[in-house]
Amino acid sequence: MSFLYNMITGKGNQSEDPTGLSQTQDKQAQPAESASHSVVLRDYTPKELSNYDGHMDPKIYIAVKGSVFDCTLGRQFYGPSGPYSNFAGRDASRGLAMNSFDNEMVRDIDQDIDDLSDLSVQQMEALDSWFEHFSRKYTYVGKLVPNK
């Protein structure tokens, strides 16, 4: 419920978990624009993106609206034991749009990229807000492209 309240009222602290579920702020997290490493932008297929789920590779990448973000700094949320770990290495767009963190909101890596054409105006607005959040907080590393 606090997630919806924070999204509707805009009262959530931008540097914290956007769901409002976390009571602690990650003191090591840095905004995307202050990241000290250089990034080589590239395309990621859903299969390639799945390698960046924090398990075998410590990096955590998440796609939102076709853009791929390095969410490694949000490991506490998206990492293997985090509450939103099902989004790690995947396209999280539908789940974010529908404010659902259920596993069925994430497509299998062998499926086509979700075109999101069935989302309502309100769901697209929610997704746009999430996209803005990811753009502010995490480093853009590339775009999501169809499997080869």
PDB file of C-alpha atoms in Angstrom:
ATOM      1  CA  MET A   1       0.000   0.000   0.000  1.00  0.00           C
ATOM      2  CA  SER A   2       2.824   2.409   0.798  1.00  0.00           C
ATOM      3  CA  PHE A   3       4.095   1.903  -2.756  1.00  0.00           C
ATOM      4  CA  LEU A   4       0.819   3.126  -4.254  1.00  0.00           C
ATOM      5  CA  TYR A   5       0.645   6.026  -1.804  1.00  0.00           C
ATOM      6  CA  ASN A   6       4.196   7.111  -2.667  1.00  0.00           C
ATOM      7  CA  MET A   7       3.569   6.781  -6.415  1.00  0.00           C
ATOM      8  CA  ILE A   8       0.308   8.742  -6.292  1.00  0.00           C
ATOM      9  CA  THR A   9       1.404  11.494  -3.924  1.00  0.00           C
ATOM     10  CA  GLY A  10       5.023  11.676  -5.040  1.00  0.00           C
ATOM     11  CA  LYS A  11       6.068  11.735  -1.383  1.00  0.00           C
ATOM     12  CA  GLY A  12       8.575   8.901  -1.659  1.00  0.00           C
ATOM     13  CA  ASN A  13      12.223   9.826  -1.163  1.00  0.00           C
ATOM     14  CA  GLN A  14      13.837   9.556  -4.600  1.00  0.00           C
ATOM     15  CA  SER A  15      17.024   8.049  -3.187  1.00  0.00           C
ATOM     16  CA  GLU A  16      15.171   5.219  -1.471  1.00  0.00           C
ATOM     17  CA  ASP A  17      13.221   2.205  -2.587  1.00  0.00           C
ATOM     18  CA  PRO A  18      10.349   3.583  -4.723  1.00  0.00           C
ATOM     19  CA  THR A  19       7.945   1.128  -3.132  1.00  0.00           C
ATOM     20  CA  GLY A  20       8.416   2.726   0.290  1.00  0.00           C
ATOM     21  CA  LEU A  21       8.963  -0.722   1.793  1.00  0.00           C
ATOM     22  CA  SER A  22      12.559  -0.127   2.803  1.00  0.00           C
ATOM     23  CA  GLN A  23      13.275   1.865   5.931  1.00  0.00           C
ATOM     24  CA  THR A  24      16.999   2.136   5.238  1.00  0.00           C
ATOM     25  CA  GLN A  25      18.751   4.055   2.527  1.00  0.00           C
ATOM     26  CA  ASP A  26      21.627   2.455   0.648  1.00  0.00           C
ATOM     27  CA  LYS A  27      24.454   4.772   1.661  1.00  0.00           C
ATOM     28  CA  GLN A  28      26.714   3.472  -1.108  1.00  0.00           C
ATOM     29  CA  ALA A  29      24.229   4.115  -3.893  1.00  0.00           C
ATOM     30  CA  GLN A  30      25.136   6.924  -6.256  1.00  0.00           C
ATOM     31  CA  PRO A  31      22.923   8.600  -8.828  1.00  0.00           C
ATOM     32  CA  ALA A  32      23.545   7.380 -12.370  1.00  0.00           C
ATOM     33  CA  GLU A  33      25.128  10.661 -13.450  1.00  0.00           C
ATOM     34  CA  SER A  34      27.871  10.388 -10.823  1.00  0.00           C
ATOM     35  CA  ALA A  35      28.947   6.865 -11.700  1.00  0.00           C
ATOM     36  CA  SER A  36      32.719   6.803 -11.979  1.00  0.00           C
ATOM     37  CA  HIS A  37      33.049   4.019 -14.555  1.00  0.00           C
ATOM     38  CA  SER A  38      32.694   4.332 -18.297  1.00  0.00           C
ATOM     39  CA  VAL A  39      29.893   2.424 -19.946  1.00  0.00           C
ATOM     40  CA  VAL A  40      29.967   0.778 -23.340  1.00  0.00           C
ATOM     41  CA  LEU A  41      26.430   0.864 -24.679  1.00  0.00           C
ATOM     42  CA  ARG A  42      25.175  -2.227 -26.462  1.00  0.00           C
ATOM     43  CA  ASP A  43      22.086  -4.166 -27.438  1.00  0.00           C
ATOM     44  CA  TYR A  44      20.794  -7.007 -25.242  1.00  0.00           C
ATOM     45  CA  THR A  45      18.445  -9.770 -26.298  1.00  0.00           C
ATOM     46  CA  PRO A  46      16.202 -11.212 -23.564  1.00  0.00           C
ATOM     47  CA  LYS A  47      18.482 -14.274 -23.487  1.00  0.00           C
ATOM     48  CA  GLU A  48      21.618 -12.139 -23.085  1.00  0.00           C
ATOM     49  CA  LEU A  49      19.958  -9.921 -20.496  1.00  0.00           C
ATOM     50  CA  SER A  50      19.111 -12.973 -18.386  1.00  0.00           C
ATOM     51  CA  ASN A  51      22.833 -13.435 -17.654  1.00  0.00           C
ATOM     52  CA  TYR A  52      22.779 -10.248 -15.574  1.00  0.00           C
ATOM     53  CA  ASP A  53      20.544 -11.407 -12.737  1.00  0.00           C
ATOM     54  CA  GLY A  54      23.155 -11.177  -9.977  1.00  0.00           C
ATOM     55  CA  HIS A  55      23.782 -14.917  -9.741  1.00  0.00           C
ATOM     56  CA  MET A  56      26.691 -15.936 -11.992  1.00  0.00           C
ATOM     57  CA  ASP A  57      27.620 -12.365 -12.891  1.00  0.00           C
ATOM     58  CA  PRO A  58      27.459  -9.876 -10.009  1.00  0.00           C
ATOM     59  CA  LYS A  59      25.888  -7.258 -12.278  1.00  0.00           C
ATOM     60  CA  ILE A  60      22.137  -6.778 -12.241  1.00  0.00           C
ATOM     61  CA  TYR A  61      20.537  -5.364 -15.383  1.00  0.00           C
ATOM     62  CA  ILE A  62      16.833  -4.641 -15.785  1.00  0.00           C
ATOM     63  CA  ALA A  63      14.981  -3.531 -18.916  1.00  0.00           C
ATOM     64  CA  VAL A  64      12.228  -0.919 -18.732  1.00  0.00           C
ATOM     65  CA  LYS A  65      10.437   0.265 -21.888  1.00  0.00           C
ATOM     66  CA  GLY A  66      13.190  -1.162 -24.085  1.00  0.00           C
ATOM     67  CA  SER A  67      16.031   0.507 -22.175  1.00  0.00           C
ATOM     68  CA  VAL A  68      18.463  -1.582 -20.127  1.00  0.00           C
ATOM     69  CA  PHE A  69      19.714  -0.206 -16.813  1.00  0.00           C
ATOM     70  CA  ASP A  70      22.547  -1.337 -14.536  1.00  0.00           C
ATOM     71  CA  CYS A  71      20.711  -1.829 -11.236  1.00  0.00           C
ATOM     72  CA  THR A  72      23.634  -3.397  -9.399  1.00  0.00           C
ATOM     73  CA  LEU A  73      23.531  -0.565  -6.838  1.00  0.00           C
ATOM     74  CA  GLY A  74      19.981  -1.705  -6.022  1.00  0.00           C
ATOM     75  CA  ARG A  75      21.124  -5.242  -5.176  1.00  0.00           C
ATOM     76  CA  GLN A  76      19.170  -5.139  -1.910  1.00  0.00           C
ATOM     77  CA  PHE A  77      15.967  -4.861  -3.961  1.00  0.00           C
ATOM     78  CA  TYR A  78      16.772  -6.676  -7.227  1.00  0.00           C
ATOM     79  CA  GLY A  79      19.537  -9.082  -6.179  1.00  0.00           C
ATOM     80  CA  PRO A  80      19.097 -12.832  -5.674  1.00  0.00           C
ATOM     81  CA  SER A  81      17.572 -12.457  -2.197  1.00  0.00           C
ATOM     82  CA  GLY A  82      15.804  -9.150  -2.841  1.00  0.00           C
ATOM     83  CA  PRO A  83      12.033  -8.701  -2.882  1.00  0.00           C
ATOM     84  CA  TYR A  84      12.019  -7.876  -6.630  1.00  0.00           C
ATOM     85  CA  SER A  85      14.643 -10.398  -7.744  1.00  0.00           C
ATOM     86  CA  ASN A  86      12.320 -11.746 -10.454  1.00  0.00           C
ATOM     87  CA  PHE A  87      12.969  -8.507 -12.409  1.00  0.00           C
ATOM     88  CA  ALA A  88      16.760  -8.994 -12.428  1.00  0.00           C
ATOM     89  CA  GLY A  89      18.033  -9.881 -15.877  1.00  0.00           C
ATOM     90  CA  ARG A  90      14.569  -9.392 -17.369  1.00  0.00           C
ATOM     91  CA  ASP A  91      12.194  -6.885 -18.920  1.00  0.00           C
ATOM     92  CA  ALA A  92      10.291  -5.563 -15.904  1.00  0.00           C
ATOM     93  CA  SER A  93       7.994  -3.258 -17.895  1.00  0.00           C
ATOM     94  CA  ARG A  94       4.705  -5.157 -17.501  1.00  0.00           C
ATOM     95  CA  GLY A  95       5.175  -5.803 -13.794  1.00  0.00           C
ATOM     96  CA  LEU A  96       6.072  -2.181 -13.121  1.00  0.00           C
ATOM     97  CA  ALA A  97       3.144  -0.912 -15.215  1.00  0.00           C
ATOM     98  CA  MET A  98       0.723  -3.150 -13.354  1.00  0.00           C
ATOM     99  CA  ASN A  99       2.308  -2.548  -9.939  1.00  0.00           C
ATOM    100  CA  SER A 100       2.761  -6.290  -9.617  1.00  0.00           C
ATOM    101  CA  PHE A 101       5.920  -8.069  -8.584  1.00  0.00           C
ATOM    102  CA  ASP A 102       4.532 -11.539  -9.310  1.00  0.00           C
ATOM    103  CA  ASN A 103       6.619 -13.926 -11.407  1.00  0.00           C
ATOM    104  CA  GLU A 104       3.933 -14.182 -14.084  1.00  0.00           C
ATOM    105  CA  MET A 105       4.491 -10.499 -14.919  1.00  0.00           C
ATOM    106  CA  VAL A 106       7.874 -11.420 -16.422  1.00  0.00           C
ATOM    107  CA  ARG A 107       8.064 -13.151 -19.801  1.00  0.00           C
ATOM    108  CA  ASP A 108      10.205 -16.200 -20.391  1.00  0.00           C
ATOM    109  CA  ILE A 109      13.519 -15.337 -22.080  1.00  0.00           C
ATOM    110  CA  ASP A 110      12.547 -17.377 -25.166  1.00  0.00           C
ATOM    111  CA  GLN A 111       9.385 -15.343 -25.788  1.00  0.00           C
ATOM    112  CA  ASP A 112       9.107 -12.237 -27.936  1.00  0.00           C
ATOM    113  CA  ILE A 113       9.564  -8.875 -26.250  1.00  0.00           C
ATOM    114  CA  ASP A 114       6.284  -7.753 -24.683  1.00  0.00           C
ATOM    115  CA  ASP A 115       4.757  -4.988 -26.835  1.00  0.00           C
ATOM    116  CA  LEU A 116       2.618  -3.800 -23.881  1.00  0.00           C
ATOM    117  CA  SER A 117      -0.181  -2.890 -26.315  1.00  0.00           C
ATOM    118  CA  ASP A 118      -2.893  -4.098 -23.938  1.00  0.00           C
ATOM    119  CA  LEU A 119      -1.933  -1.766 -21.081  1.00  0.00           C
ATOM    120  CA  SER A 120      -4.395   0.914 -20.006  1.00  0.00           C
ATOM    121  CA  VAL A 121      -3.583   4.631 -20.004  1.00  0.00           C
ATOM    122  CA  GLN A 122      -3.118   4.502 -16.220  1.00  0.00           C
ATOM    123  CA  GLN A 123      -0.759   1.538 -16.489  1.00  0.00           C
ATOM    124  CA  MET A 124       1.297   3.309 -19.162  1.00  0.00           C
ATOM    125  CA  GLU A 125       1.498   6.389 -16.922  1.00  0.00           C
ATOM    126  CA  ALA A 126       2.713   4.204 -14.059  1.00  0.00           C
ATOM    127  CA  LEU A 127       5.300   2.654 -16.382  1.00  0.00           C
ATOM    128  CA  ASP A 128       6.429   6.116 -17.500  1.00  0.00           C
ATOM    129  CA  SER A 129       6.949   7.065 -13.832  1.00  0.00           C
ATOM    130  CA  TRP A 130       9.004   3.940 -13.260  1.00  0.00           C
ATOM    131  CA  PHE A 131      11.041   4.661 -16.385  1.00  0.00           C
ATOM    132  CA  GLU A 132      11.818   8.139 -15.044  1.00  0.00           C
ATOM    133  CA  HIS A 133      12.842   6.605 -11.707  1.00  0.00           C
ATOM    134  CA  PHE A 134      15.198   4.104 -13.340  1.00  0.00           C
ATOM    135  CA  SER A 135      16.609   6.827 -15.612  1.00  0.00           C
ATOM    136  CA  ARG A 136      17.426   9.041 -12.620  1.00  0.00           C
ATOM    137  CA  LYS A 137      18.775   6.356 -10.321  1.00  0.00           C
ATOM    138  CA  TYR A 138      20.552   3.820 -12.536  1.00  0.00           C
ATOM    139  CA  THR A 139      23.025   3.895 -15.410  1.00  0.00           C
ATOM    140  CA  TYR A 140      21.665   3.269 -18.901  1.00  0.00           C
ATOM    141  CA  VAL A 141      23.726   0.488 -20.522  1.00  0.00           C
ATOM    142  CA  GLY A 142      21.847  -0.282 -23.730  1.00  0.00           C
ATOM    143  CA  LYS A 143      18.611  -1.320 -25.330  1.00  0.00           C
ATOM    144  CA  LEU A 144      16.540  -4.479 -25.398  1.00  0.00           C
ATOM    145  CA  VAL A 145      16.299  -6.079 -28.842  1.00  0.00           C
ATOM    146  CA  PRO A 146      14.548  -9.258 -30.049  1.00  0.00           C
ATOM    147  CA  ASN A 147      16.267 -12.627 -29.712  1.00  0.00           C
ATOM    148  CA  LYS A 148      18.299 -13.655 -32.740  1.00  0.00           C
TER     149      LYS A 148
END
